[in-house]
Amino acid sequence: MGVRQLFDAVVTSFEVGWRKPHPTIYTAALNELGIAPGAAVFVGDTYEADYCGPQRAGIRSLLIDPHSQAAIPHEARLSSIFELPARLAALN
C-alpha cells in the first residue's frame, strides 16, 4: 500500500504470538517504540481490541466511532480518522 514509511514501527500478532486485546501485543508495541504507556495513543475502530485493551494496558485510546455506538467519553471518540491530527495536537 506504500505507507510503511509513515510508521515508526509495525507490530503484528503473527510476530508477537497474541492478538488484541491480549496485553502482550500492546507491550510489544511499546517496547518496539521504546516508550511508556502514558506516552502512547492507540487509535482504532473496534471497541474491545482498540479501545478497552489499550486502556487496560495504560495507553490512552481514541476510538473511531462515527455513529456513537460505544459507551465512551466524548473526548475519546473520533467521527473519522481525518479528525486525528487535530485531536493529537490538542492532547499536547
PDB file of C-alpha atoms in Angstrom:
ATOM      1  CA  MET A   1       0.000   0.000   0.000  1.00  0.00           C
ATOM      2  CA  GLY A   2       3.040   2.257   0.147  1.00  0.00           C
ATOM      3  CA  VAL A   3       2.501   3.598   3.662  1.00  0.00           C
ATOM      4  CA  ARG A   4       5.180   1.764   5.683  1.00  0.00           C
ATOM      5  CA  GLN A   5       7.405   4.857   5.785  1.00  0.00           C
ATOM      6  CA  LEU A   6       4.650   6.705   7.678  1.00  0.00           C
ATOM      7  CA  PHE A   7       5.074   4.489  10.762  1.00  0.00           C
ATOM      8  CA  ASP A   8       7.839   4.314  13.353  1.00  0.00           C
ATOM      9  CA  ALA A   9       7.065   0.633  13.975  1.00  0.00           C
ATOM     10  CA  VAL A  10       4.727  -2.090  12.779  1.00  0.00           C
ATOM     11  CA  VAL A  11       3.860  -4.828  15.264  1.00  0.00           C
ATOM     12  CA  THR A  12       1.799  -7.806  14.112  1.00  0.00           C
ATOM     13  CA  SER A  13       0.026 -10.517  16.058  1.00  0.00           C
ATOM     14  CA  PHE A  14       1.869 -13.074  13.933  1.00  0.00           C
ATOM     15  CA  GLU A  15       5.237 -11.835  15.234  1.00  0.00           C
ATOM     16  CA  VAL A  16       4.095 -11.392  18.844  1.00  0.00           C
ATOM     17  CA  GLY A  17       2.006 -14.551  19.109  1.00  0.00           C
ATOM     18  CA  TRP A  18      -1.018 -12.792  20.614  1.00  0.00           C
ATOM     19  CA  ARG A  19      -3.899 -10.827  19.138  1.00  0.00           C
ATOM     20  CA  LYS A  20      -5.563  -7.736  20.516  1.00  0.00           C
ATOM     21  CA  PRO A  21      -6.876  -7.325  23.190  1.00  0.00           C
ATOM     22  CA  HIS A  22      -4.201  -9.515  24.854  1.00  0.00           C
ATOM     23  CA  PRO A  23      -1.878  -7.174  26.802  1.00  0.00           C
ATOM     24  CA  THR A  24       1.268  -8.689  25.270  1.00  0.00           C
ATOM     25  CA  ILE A  25       0.582  -7.114  21.874  1.00  0.00           C
ATOM     26  CA  TYR A  26       0.411  -3.624  23.378  1.00  0.00           C
ATOM     27  CA  THR A  27       3.532  -4.214  25.465  1.00  0.00           C
ATOM     28  CA  ALA A  28       5.387  -5.400  22.355  1.00  0.00           C
ATOM     29  CA  ALA A  29       4.408  -2.222  20.509  1.00  0.00           C
ATOM     30  CA  LEU A  30       5.515  -0.022  23.406  1.00  0.00           C
ATOM     31  CA  ASN A  31       8.820  -1.889  23.631  1.00  0.00           C
ATOM     32  CA  GLU A  32       9.391  -1.560  19.893  1.00  0.00           C
ATOM     33  CA  LEU A  33       8.890   2.189  20.170  1.00  0.00           C
ATOM     34  CA  GLY A  34      10.820   2.460  23.432  1.00  0.00           C
ATOM     35  CA  ILE A  35       8.074   4.420  25.195  1.00  0.00           C
ATOM     36  CA  ALA A  36       5.961   4.141  28.324  1.00  0.00           C
ATOM     37  CA  PRO A  37       2.209   3.503  28.108  1.00  0.00           C
ATOM     38  CA  GLY A  38       1.446   7.087  29.152  1.00  0.00           C
ATOM     39  CA  ALA A  39       3.345   8.428  26.136  1.00  0.00           C
ATOM     40  CA  ALA A  40       1.280   6.444  23.624  1.00  0.00           C
ATOM     41  CA  VAL A  41      -2.078   6.997  21.950  1.00  0.00           C
ATOM     42  CA  PHE A  42      -3.829   3.989  20.399  1.00  0.00           C
ATOM     43  CA  VAL A  43      -6.320   4.622  17.605  1.00  0.00           C
ATOM     44  CA  GLY A  44      -8.680   2.036  16.192  1.00  0.00           C
ATOM     45  CA  ASP A  45     -12.250   1.211  15.281  1.00  0.00           C
ATOM     46  CA  THR A  46     -13.024  -1.847  17.409  1.00  0.00           C
ATOM     47  CA  TYR A  47     -14.300  -1.228  20.934  1.00  0.00           C
ATOM     48  CA  GLU A  48     -12.742  -4.166  22.801  1.00  0.00           C
ATOM     49  CA  ALA A  49      -9.482  -4.571  20.875  1.00  0.00           C
ATOM     50  CA  ASP A  50      -8.742  -0.931  20.052  1.00  0.00           C
ATOM     51  CA  TYR A  51     -10.253   0.920  22.994  1.00  0.00           C
ATOM     52  CA  CYS A  52     -10.614  -1.339  26.047  1.00  0.00           C
ATOM     53  CA  GLY A  53      -7.426  -3.368  25.536  1.00  0.00           C
ATOM     54  CA  PRO A  54      -5.106  -0.367  25.302  1.00  0.00           C
ATOM     55  CA  GLN A  55      -6.902   1.340  28.202  1.00  0.00           C
ATOM     56  CA  ARG A  56      -6.237  -1.711  30.411  1.00  0.00           C
ATOM     57  CA  ALA A  57      -2.556  -1.501  29.359  1.00  0.00           C
ATOM     58  CA  GLY A  58      -2.407   2.147  30.479  1.00  0.00           C
ATOM     59  CA  ILE A  59      -2.473   3.538  26.949  1.00  0.00           C
ATOM     60  CA  ARG A  60      -4.725   6.461  26.031  1.00  0.00           C
ATOM     61  CA  SER A  61      -7.202   5.296  23.372  1.00  0.00           C
ATOM     62  CA  LEU A  62      -9.206   7.018  20.686  1.00  0.00           C
ATOM     63  CA  LEU A  63     -11.997   5.089  19.023  1.00  0.00           C
ATOM     64  CA  ILE A  64     -13.204   5.784  15.513  1.00  0.00           C
ATOM     65  CA  ASP A  65     -16.941   5.551  16.187  1.00  0.00           C
ATOM     66  CA  PRO A  66     -18.849   7.759  13.725  1.00  0.00           C
ATOM     67  CA  HIS A  67     -22.285   6.566  14.872  1.00  0.00           C
ATOM     68  CA  SER A  68     -21.559   6.916  18.621  1.00  0.00           C
ATOM     69  CA  GLN A  69     -22.310   3.269  19.307  1.00  0.00           C
ATOM     70  CA  ALA A  70     -19.718   2.736  22.051  1.00  0.00           C
ATOM     71  CA  ALA A  71     -20.252   3.986  25.585  1.00  0.00           C
ATOM     72  CA  ILE A  72     -17.044   6.018  25.782  1.00  0.00           C
ATOM     73  CA  PRO A  73     -16.273   9.602  26.784  1.00  0.00           C
ATOM     74  CA  HIS A  74     -16.857  12.166  24.052  1.00  0.00           C
ATOM     75  CA  GLU A  75     -13.187  13.173  24.042  1.00  0.00           C
ATOM     76  CA  ALA A  76     -12.194   9.571  23.235  1.00  0.00           C
ATOM     77  CA  ARG A  77     -14.398   9.371  20.127  1.00  0.00           C
ATOM     78  CA  LEU A  78     -13.390  10.234  16.570  1.00  0.00           C
ATOM     79  CA  SER A  79     -16.007  10.539  13.848  1.00  0.00           C
ATOM     80  CA  SER A  80     -13.324   9.811  11.263  1.00  0.00           C
ATOM     81  CA  ILE A  81      -9.594   9.225  11.029  1.00  0.00           C
ATOM     82  CA  PHE A  82      -9.358  12.684   9.498  1.00  0.00           C
ATOM     83  CA  GLU A  83     -10.014  14.156  12.975  1.00  0.00           C
ATOM     84  CA  LEU A  84      -6.864  12.533  14.326  1.00  0.00           C
ATOM     85  CA  PRO A  85      -4.274  15.275  13.593  1.00  0.00           C
ATOM     86  CA  ALA A  86      -6.290  17.938  15.385  1.00  0.00           C
ATOM     87  CA  ARG A  87      -7.084  15.622  18.313  1.00  0.00           C
ATOM     88  CA  LEU A  88      -3.425  14.689  18.742  1.00  0.00           C
ATOM     89  CA  ALA A  89      -2.440  18.356  18.602  1.00  0.00           C
ATOM     90  CA  ALA A  90      -4.992  19.075  21.347  1.00  0.00           C
ATOM     91  CA  LEU A  91      -3.503  16.347  23.551  1.00  0.00           C
ATOM     92  CA  ASN A  92      -0.088  18.013  23.560  1.00  0.00           C
TER      93      ASN A  92
END
